[in-house]
Amino acid sequence: MDFSPCHSVLAGKTVLLGVTGSIAAYKAADIASSLQKLGVTTHAVLTAAAQEFITPLTLQTLTRNRVITQQFDIGVEMNVEHVALAKAADLLLIAPATANVIAKLAHGLCDDFLSTTALATRAQLVVCPAMNTNMLEHPATQQNLSILRGRGAVVVASQTGMLACGDVGDGKLAPVQLIVDRVAALLLGGTSLAGKTVVVSAGPTLEDFDPFRFLSNNSSGKMGRDIARACEMLGARVHLVAAESYPGFGGVWTKTRSAADMHAALMADFPVADFVFMAAAVSDFSPVRSDRKLKKTEEAAEMRRTRDILAEMGAAKTHQVLCGFAAETENLRAYGEDKLRRKNLDFIAVNQIGGAVGFQSSSNEIMLLDRLGGEHHSGVMDKLDIARWLVQIVTAAK
């Protein structure tokens, strides 16, 4: 298996993005931009109604491809373009999808470029409904969605929230990140971790001195959250233990604050885990908390060591593959090898802190060591690309 890092893990994949006449059409710009960042070649098709909410120029700028806006265009090349795009697409994403377009898709109507292409393609269809609650819940719409699911389409369910009409209810377009992650999972195959449970810790812990102040660190939690995303993309059941989740996360999230909170949550999840990624920056020390605000005139706060969660997992593991993390300022290999051995880990991801990557950065660079003496280097990459690279190596060990 090739473990070489790749900045564009989805390079060579083609998505046809169909945008229909919903107020949520403006979010298609974020979807297109996110797909481009993943290396996906994206072609946008706007229905006539969609053009009332978002301009073709916006999507053409973001996708770097001509946007199709009408069935018959004198500028179309000699090949029949809806057939050419239908053949080229690896996936047809319709986001947002109105009740009208969902009905067309369900019943095979093809009176515009998008519906014609949908009938001509054999690519995976992904539909993201967005509409008024009553329209969504109408039996006709529900039956049409069932028809599409029965044909193998993936429906990314809408969410409850404030709608354009002012009502609060179901019908809000799913979060952009959830849509993009679902698309990426389908393009990547999305099943290599199906049936597996992955536990991920992320971010800092906050250790309270008193009701107003706490001890913490500079960890953003992005690396851990991106590992959780990467595992979700591959079909895993993900348990995320962190102070914050991320938009569209579909797994189990346990919100924690202190090292003690994190210890309790992780040790409860550990027995069912197949893979564990301990990316959290857990405080080594915790102050003895005062119930009142400490004054400047008082003596220094008393500190105590926190429990070593990673060492406890290493001592207790049976079938689990355990990957720890180490952020160091020097002697990365030596400190990493020592931690790998002392804590009985399968892998340790070591990164240097203090530079342009790592904490509070969107990019990272990792040296991954394994218990068999293997050594892997990521190079500098976006943290989500690092996460995919890391998950690929660690999960291949089982």
Short mmCIF file of C-alpha atoms in Angstrom, two decimals:
data_model
loop_
_atom_site.label_atom_id
_atom_site.label_comp_id
_atom_site.label_asym_id
_atom_site.label_seq_id
_atom_site.Cartn_x
_atom_site.Cartn_y
_atom_site.Cartn_z
CA MET A 1 0.00 0.00 0.00
CA ASP A 2 1.28 3.45 -0.89
CA PHE A 3 1.62 5.65 2.16
CA SER A 4 3.18 8.62 0.41
CA PRO A 5 1.48 11.87 1.43
CA CYS A 6 -0.68 13.62 -1.14
CA HIS A 7 -1.90 17.18 -0.95
CA SER A 8 -4.81 16.44 -3.29
CA VAL A 9 -6.09 13.07 -2.17
CA LEU A 10 -9.10 13.37 -4.49
CA ALA A 11 -7.18 14.66 -7.51
CA GLY A 12 -8.57 13.09 -10.67
CA LYS A 13 -12.11 12.82 -9.27
CA THR A 14 -14.89 14.79 -10.94
CA VAL A 15 -18.04 16.07 -9.26
CA LEU A 16 -20.97 17.61 -11.08
CA LEU A 17 -22.57 20.12 -8.71
CA GLY A 18 -26.21 20.80 -9.45
CA VAL A 19 -27.65 23.92 -7.83
CA THR A 20 -31.41 24.50 -7.73
CA GLY A 21 -33.75 27.33 -6.79
CA SER A 22 -33.55 27.43 -3.01
CA ILE A 23 -32.47 30.31 -0.81
CA ALA A 24 -29.71 27.92 0.32
CA ALA A 25 -28.21 28.10 -3.18
CA TYR A 26 -25.68 30.65 -1.91
CA LYS A 27 -24.07 27.83 0.10
CA ALA A 28 -23.11 26.14 -3.16
CA ALA A 29 -20.20 28.58 -3.28
CA ASP A 30 -18.79 27.14 -0.05
CA ILE A 31 -19.38 23.59 -1.29
CA ALA A 32 -17.58 24.30 -4.57
CA SER A 33 -14.68 25.97 -2.77
CA SER A 34 -14.31 23.06 -0.32
CA LEU A 35 -14.32 20.50 -3.13
CA GLN A 36 -11.65 22.46 -5.00
CA LYS A 37 -9.45 22.46 -1.89
CA LEU A 38 -9.70 18.65 -1.82
CA GLY A 39 -8.44 18.48 -5.40
CA VAL A 40 -11.80 17.60 -6.92
CA THR A 41 -12.55 18.81 -10.45
CA THR A 42 -15.94 20.46 -10.11
CA HIS A 43 -18.43 21.42 -12.81
CA ALA A 44 -21.47 23.45 -11.76
CA VAL A 45 -24.92 23.35 -13.33
CA LEU A 46 -27.43 26.03 -12.33
CA THR A 47 -31.13 25.77 -12.98
CA ALA A 48 -32.94 28.91 -14.07
CA ALA A 49 -34.36 29.34 -10.57
CA ALA A 50 -30.93 28.89 -8.97
CA GLN A 51 -29.63 31.88 -10.93
CA GLU A 52 -32.03 34.08 -8.98
CA PHE A 53 -30.00 33.30 -5.83
CA ILE A 54 -26.39 32.84 -7.01
CA THR A 55 -24.60 34.01 -10.16
CA PRO A 56 -22.87 31.71 -12.64
CA LEU A 57 -19.77 33.92 -12.40
CA THR A 58 -19.38 33.12 -8.70
CA LEU A 59 -19.28 29.38 -9.29
CA GLN A 60 -17.21 29.72 -12.44
CA THR A 61 -14.59 31.63 -10.45
CA LEU A 62 -14.55 29.05 -7.66
CA THR A 63 -14.56 25.94 -9.86
CA ARG A 64 -12.40 27.36 -12.67
CA ASN A 65 -14.79 25.71 -15.13
CA ARG A 66 -17.56 27.11 -17.31
CA VAL A 67 -20.92 26.96 -15.55
CA ILE A 68 -23.84 25.41 -17.44
CA THR A 69 -27.02 27.44 -17.16
CA GLN A 70 -29.28 26.30 -20.01
CA GLN A 71 -30.19 23.22 -21.99
CA PHE A 72 -29.42 24.66 -25.41
CA ASP A 73 -26.37 26.89 -25.61
CA ILE A 74 -24.79 28.02 -28.87
CA GLY A 75 -21.43 28.06 -27.07
CA VAL A 76 -21.54 24.34 -26.31
CA GLU A 77 -18.92 22.24 -28.04
CA MET A 78 -19.89 19.80 -30.77
CA ASN A 79 -20.13 16.85 -28.39
CA VAL A 80 -23.48 16.63 -26.61
CA GLU A 81 -22.44 18.30 -23.37
CA HIS A 82 -24.93 16.74 -20.98
CA VAL A 83 -23.76 13.31 -22.14
CA ALA A 84 -20.08 14.30 -21.92
CA LEU A 85 -20.45 15.60 -18.36
CA ALA A 86 -22.60 12.62 -17.41
CA LYS A 87 -19.81 10.29 -18.51
CA ALA A 88 -17.03 12.32 -16.90
CA ALA A 89 -18.65 12.66 -13.48
CA ASP A 90 -17.70 10.33 -10.64
CA LEU A 91 -20.51 11.80 -8.55
CA LEU A 92 -23.54 14.02 -9.13
CA LEU A 93 -24.21 16.26 -6.14
CA ILE A 94 -27.42 18.27 -6.05
CA ALA A 95 -27.18 20.84 -3.26
CA PRO A 96 -29.53 22.36 -2.49
CA ALA A 97 -32.26 20.15 -3.95
CA THR A 98 -35.77 21.60 -4.08
CA ALA A 99 -38.99 19.58 -3.92
CA ASN A 100 -39.51 20.23 -7.63
CA VAL A 101 -36.12 18.86 -8.68
CA ILE A 102 -36.45 15.87 -6.33
CA ALA A 103 -39.76 15.07 -8.01
CA LYS A 104 -38.15 15.32 -11.46
CA LEU A 105 -35.35 12.97 -10.45
CA ALA A 106 -37.73 10.45 -8.93
CA HIS A 107 -39.95 10.32 -12.02
CA GLY A 108 -37.34 10.59 -14.75
CA LEU A 109 -38.35 13.99 -16.10
CA CYS A 110 -35.68 15.80 -18.11
CA ASP A 111 -36.68 19.29 -19.18
CA ASP A 112 -33.48 21.16 -18.36
CA PHE A 113 -29.74 20.53 -18.39
CA LEU A 114 -29.54 19.25 -14.80
CA SER A 115 -32.40 16.77 -15.02
CA THR A 116 -31.24 15.58 -18.45
CA THR A 117 -27.73 14.97 -17.15
CA ALA A 118 -29.08 13.19 -14.06
CA LEU A 119 -30.93 10.76 -16.31
CA ALA A 120 -27.90 10.22 -18.54
CA THR A 121 -25.26 9.65 -15.85
CA ARG A 122 -24.32 6.42 -14.07
CA ALA A 123 -22.44 8.33 -11.39
CA GLN A 124 -23.38 8.14 -7.71
CA LEU A 125 -26.22 10.56 -6.98
CA VAL A 126 -26.17 12.61 -3.76
CA VAL A 127 -29.23 14.73 -2.97
CA CYS A 128 -29.31 17.43 -0.27
CA PRO A 129 -32.90 18.60 0.31
CA ALA A 130 -33.60 22.21 1.35
CA MET A 131 -37.16 23.54 1.55
CA ASN A 132 -40.03 24.59 3.74
CA THR A 133 -40.95 22.04 6.45
CA ASN A 134 -44.44 21.41 5.10
CA MET A 135 -43.07 20.79 1.60
CA LEU A 136 -40.45 18.41 2.97
CA GLU A 137 -42.94 16.49 5.09
CA HIS A 138 -45.56 16.25 2.33
CA PRO A 139 -46.17 12.58 1.44
CA ALA A 140 -45.26 13.24 -2.20
CA THR A 141 -41.82 14.58 -1.29
CA GLN A 142 -41.19 11.77 1.20
CA GLN A 143 -42.22 9.19 -1.39
CA ASN A 144 -39.94 10.77 -3.99
CA LEU A 145 -36.99 10.66 -1.57
CA SER A 146 -37.78 7.01 -0.86
CA ILE A 147 -37.79 6.28 -4.59
CA LEU A 148 -34.36 7.88 -4.97
CA ARG A 149 -32.95 5.98 -1.99
CA GLY A 150 -34.33 2.78 -3.45
CA ARG A 151 -32.34 3.43 -6.62
CA GLY A 152 -29.12 3.88 -4.65
CA ALA A 153 -29.07 7.64 -4.21
CA VAL A 154 -27.56 9.04 -1.02
CA VAL A 155 -29.81 11.59 0.68
CA VAL A 156 -27.97 13.93 3.05
CA ALA A 157 -30.82 14.76 5.40
CA SER A 158 -31.79 18.35 6.05
CA GLN A 159 -31.64 19.74 9.57
CA THR A 160 -33.90 21.61 11.93
CA GLY A 161 -33.35 25.34 12.18
CA MET A 162 -34.61 28.77 11.21
CA LEU A 163 -35.94 28.68 7.65
CA ALA A 164 -36.19 31.50 5.12
CA CYS A 165 -39.92 31.80 5.74
CA GLY A 166 -39.26 32.57 9.42
CA ASP A 167 -40.47 29.20 10.68
CA VAL A 168 -38.34 26.89 12.79
CA GLY A 169 -38.43 23.32 11.56
CA ASP A 170 -36.86 20.64 9.41
CA GLY A 171 -35.77 21.63 5.91
CA LYS A 172 -32.53 23.55 6.48
CA LEU A 173 -29.71 22.44 4.17
CA ALA A 174 -27.26 20.11 5.91
CA PRO A 175 -23.99 21.78 7.03
CA VAL A 176 -21.56 22.33 4.17
CA GLN A 177 -18.83 20.37 5.93
CA LEU A 178 -21.11 17.37 6.36
CA ILE A 179 -22.05 17.45 2.67
CA VAL A 180 -18.42 17.72 1.56
CA ASP A 181 -17.29 14.97 3.93
CA ARG A 182 -20.05 12.66 2.65
CA VAL A 183 -18.99 13.34 -0.93
CA ALA A 184 -15.33 12.74 -0.09
CA ALA A 185 -16.20 9.47 1.65
CA LEU A 186 -18.11 8.24 -1.39
CA LEU A 187 -15.30 9.23 -3.75
CA LEU A 188 -12.72 7.50 -1.54
CA GLY A 189 -14.75 4.31 -1.32
CA GLY A 190 -15.98 5.14 2.16
CA THR A 191 -15.99 1.60 3.54
CA SER A 192 -12.48 0.59 4.64
CA LEU A 193 -13.34 1.27 8.30
CA ALA A 194 -16.95 0.12 8.14
CA GLY A 195 -17.85 -1.73 11.33
CA LYS A 196 -14.81 -0.36 13.18
CA THR A 197 -14.94 1.90 16.23
CA VAL A 198 -12.42 4.71 16.46
CA VAL A 199 -11.86 6.81 19.59
CA VAL A 200 -10.23 10.21 19.11
CA SER A 201 -9.27 12.79 21.71
CA ALA A 202 -8.68 16.37 20.64
CA GLY A 203 -7.77 19.81 21.89
CA PRO A 204 -6.60 21.12 25.24
CA THR A 205 -7.85 20.49 28.74
CA LEU A 206 -8.76 23.34 31.07
CA GLU A 207 -7.70 22.95 34.69
CA ASP A 208 -9.45 25.39 37.03
CA PHE A 209 -7.55 27.40 39.65
CA ASP A 210 -10.75 29.00 40.90
CA PRO A 211 -14.17 29.96 39.43
CA PHE A 212 -12.53 32.52 37.10
CA ARG A 213 -9.11 31.25 36.01
CA PHE A 214 -7.69 28.08 34.57
CA LEU A 215 -4.50 26.41 33.33
CA SER A 216 -4.49 25.34 29.66
CA ASN A 217 -2.34 25.26 26.51
CA ASN A 218 -2.33 26.46 22.89
CA SER A 219 -3.79 23.34 21.26
CA SER A 220 -6.58 24.22 18.80
CA GLY A 221 -7.91 20.66 18.57
CA LYS A 222 -7.93 20.83 14.77
CA MET A 223 -5.59 17.86 14.30
CA GLY A 224 -7.77 15.58 16.41
CA ARG A 225 -11.01 16.79 14.85
CA ASP A 226 -9.55 16.22 11.36
CA ILE A 227 -8.58 12.67 12.35
CA ALA A 228 -12.18 12.12 13.44
CA ARG A 229 -13.36 13.51 10.07
CA ALA A 230 -10.96 11.27 8.15
CA CYS A 231 -12.21 8.19 10.02
CA GLU A 232 -15.84 9.17 9.42
CA MET A 233 -15.09 9.48 5.71
CA LEU A 234 -13.94 5.86 5.73
CA GLY A 235 -17.13 4.59 7.38
CA ALA A 236 -15.96 4.23 10.99
CA ARG A 237 -18.07 4.71 14.10
CA VAL A 238 -16.24 7.62 15.72
CA HIS A 239 -16.22 8.60 19.38
CA LEU A 240 -14.78 12.11 19.77
CA VAL A 241 -13.70 13.22 23.25
CA ALA A 242 -13.00 16.96 23.23
CA ALA A 243 -14.11 20.36 24.42
CA GLU A 244 -15.47 21.10 20.92
CA SER A 245 -16.93 19.06 18.08
CA TYR A 246 -17.19 20.26 14.46
CA PRO A 247 -20.11 21.07 12.11
CA GLY A 248 -21.72 17.96 10.69
CA PHE A 249 -19.98 15.48 13.00
CA GLY A 250 -22.05 12.30 12.85
CA GLY A 251 -20.44 10.24 15.61
CA VAL A 252 -20.61 10.25 19.39
CA TRP A 253 -19.21 13.39 21.00
CA THR A 254 -18.37 13.56 24.70
CA LYS A 255 -17.75 17.15 25.78
CA THR A 256 -14.94 17.42 28.33
CA ARG A 257 -13.16 20.20 30.16
CA SER A 258 -10.50 18.86 32.51
CA ALA A 259 -7.98 16.03 32.34
CA ALA A 260 -10.14 14.15 34.85
CA ASP A 261 -13.17 14.53 32.56
CA MET A 262 -11.14 13.28 29.62
CA HIS A 263 -9.78 10.32 31.58
CA ALA A 264 -13.29 9.20 32.58
CA ALA A 265 -14.70 9.54 29.06
CA LEU A 266 -11.79 7.85 27.29
CA MET A 267 -11.48 4.92 29.66
CA ALA A 268 -15.24 4.32 29.28
CA ASP A 269 -14.89 4.25 25.47
CA PHE A 270 -11.61 2.33 25.37
CA PRO A 271 -12.93 -1.26 25.69
CA VAL A 272 -15.05 -0.98 22.52
CA ALA A 273 -12.38 0.77 20.44
CA ASP A 274 -10.55 -0.82 17.53
CA PHE A 275 -8.29 2.22 17.03
CA VAL A 276 -7.43 5.06 19.41
CA PHE A 277 -5.85 8.37 18.38
CA MET A 278 -4.81 10.34 21.48
CA ALA A 279 -4.34 13.73 19.85
CA ALA A 280 -5.46 15.79 22.84
CA ALA A 281 -2.93 18.00 24.62
CA VAL A 282 -3.78 16.83 28.14
CA SER A 283 -2.38 18.89 30.98
CA ASP A 284 0.26 17.11 33.06
CA PHE A 285 -0.67 19.15 36.10
CA SER A 286 -3.88 20.38 37.67
CA PRO A 287 -4.22 22.98 40.42
CA VAL A 288 -6.14 22.21 43.59
CA ARG A 289 -9.28 24.19 42.79
CA SER A 290 -10.40 26.96 45.09
CA ASP A 291 -14.10 27.69 45.42
CA ARG A 292 -13.33 31.40 45.74
CA LYS A 293 -11.20 33.72 43.63
CA LEU A 294 -7.54 33.52 44.62
CA LYS A 295 -5.95 36.83 45.59
CA LYS A 296 -2.54 38.12 44.54
CA THR A 297 -1.42 38.17 48.15
CA GLU A 298 -2.00 34.45 48.60
CA GLU A 299 0.67 31.81 48.24
CA ALA A 300 1.18 29.96 44.96
CA ALA A 301 -1.57 27.52 44.03
CA GLU A 302 -0.95 23.90 44.93
CA MET A 303 -0.45 21.66 41.88
CA ARG A 304 -0.89 17.91 41.46
CA ARG A 305 -0.08 15.54 38.61
CA THR A 306 -2.94 14.36 36.44
CA ARG A 307 -3.43 10.70 35.55
CA ASP A 308 -1.46 9.46 32.55
CA ILE A 309 -4.32 8.43 30.26
CA LEU A 310 -2.10 7.17 27.45
CA ALA A 311 0.01 5.00 29.79
CA GLU A 312 -3.14 3.49 31.32
CA MET A 313 -4.46 2.66 27.86
CA GLY A 314 -1.12 1.13 26.88
CA ALA A 315 -1.16 -1.08 29.95
CA ALA A 316 -4.79 -2.13 29.42
CA LYS A 317 -4.92 -2.62 25.65
CA THR A 318 -5.77 -6.00 24.21
CA HIS A 319 -6.98 -5.77 20.61
CA GLN A 320 -6.77 -1.97 20.27
CA VAL A 321 -4.28 -0.20 18.01
CA LEU A 322 -3.07 2.78 20.03
CA CYS A 323 -1.55 5.91 18.50
CA GLY A 324 -0.18 8.57 20.80
CA PHE A 325 1.05 12.09 20.03
CA ALA A 326 4.05 14.02 21.23
CA ALA A 327 4.70 17.73 20.72
CA GLU A 328 8.37 18.45 21.32
CA THR A 329 10.79 21.35 20.94
CA GLU A 330 13.92 19.18 20.42
CA ASN A 331 15.20 15.60 20.07
CA LEU A 332 11.98 14.50 18.38
CA ARG A 333 13.06 10.96 17.51
CA ALA A 334 14.63 10.20 20.89
CA TYR A 335 11.70 11.51 22.91
CA GLY A 336 9.23 9.84 20.56
CA GLU A 337 10.91 6.44 20.77
CA ASP A 338 11.08 6.70 24.56
CA LYS A 339 7.36 7.52 24.86
CA LEU A 340 6.44 4.77 22.38
CA ARG A 341 8.30 2.19 24.48
CA ARG A 342 7.35 3.42 27.98
CA LYS A 343 3.64 3.66 27.25
CA ASN A 344 3.34 0.48 25.17
CA LEU A 345 2.04 2.25 22.08
CA ASP A 346 1.68 0.92 18.55
CA PHE A 347 2.40 4.30 16.96
CA ILE A 348 3.45 7.73 18.04
CA ALA A 349 3.04 10.88 15.95
CA VAL A 350 5.73 13.41 16.84
CA ASN A 351 5.69 17.03 15.77
CA GLN A 352 7.86 20.00 16.59
CA ILE A 353 6.28 22.96 18.31
CA GLY A 354 7.42 26.54 18.13
CA GLY A 355 7.55 26.89 14.34
CA ALA A 356 5.04 27.78 11.63
CA VAL A 357 3.19 24.47 11.91
CA GLY A 358 1.47 22.58 14.71
CA PHE A 359 -0.48 24.37 17.45
CA GLN A 360 -2.87 27.09 16.24
CA SER A 361 -1.95 26.36 12.60
CA SER A 362 -3.91 24.88 9.70
CA SER A 363 -0.88 22.81 8.67
CA ASN A 364 1.37 20.31 10.38
CA GLU A 365 4.38 18.08 9.85
CA ILE A 366 4.62 14.70 11.53
CA MET A 367 7.20 12.00 12.07
CA LEU A 368 5.29 8.77 12.71
CA LEU A 369 7.15 6.02 14.57
CA ASP A 370 5.84 2.46 15.05
CA ARG A 371 6.61 -0.30 17.52
CA LEU A 372 8.38 -2.37 14.85
CA GLY A 373 10.94 0.35 14.21
CA GLY A 374 9.23 1.89 11.17
CA GLU A 375 9.49 5.59 10.50
CA HIS A 376 7.20 7.66 8.25
CA HIS A 377 7.43 11.36 7.39
CA SER A 378 4.45 13.37 6.23
CA GLY A 379 6.13 16.54 5.07
CA VAL A 380 4.28 19.82 5.61
CA MET A 381 0.60 19.45 4.71
CA ASP A 382 -2.83 20.72 5.63
CA LYS A 383 -3.98 19.01 8.81
CA LEU A 384 -6.85 17.20 7.09
CA ASP A 385 -4.43 15.73 4.54
CA ILE A 386 -2.11 14.77 7.43
CA ALA A 387 -5.08 13.13 9.15
CA ARG A 388 -5.93 11.02 6.09
CA TRP A 389 -2.28 10.02 5.68
CA LEU A 390 -2.00 9.10 9.36
CA VAL A 391 -5.27 7.16 9.47
CA GLN A 392 -4.28 5.20 6.37
CA ILE A 393 -1.04 4.00 7.98
CA VAL A 394 -2.37 3.29 11.47
CA THR A 395 -5.52 1.45 10.39
CA ALA A 396 -3.55 -0.71 7.95
CA ALA A 397 -1.72 -2.20 10.95
CA LYS A 398 -4.73 -4.29 11.99
#
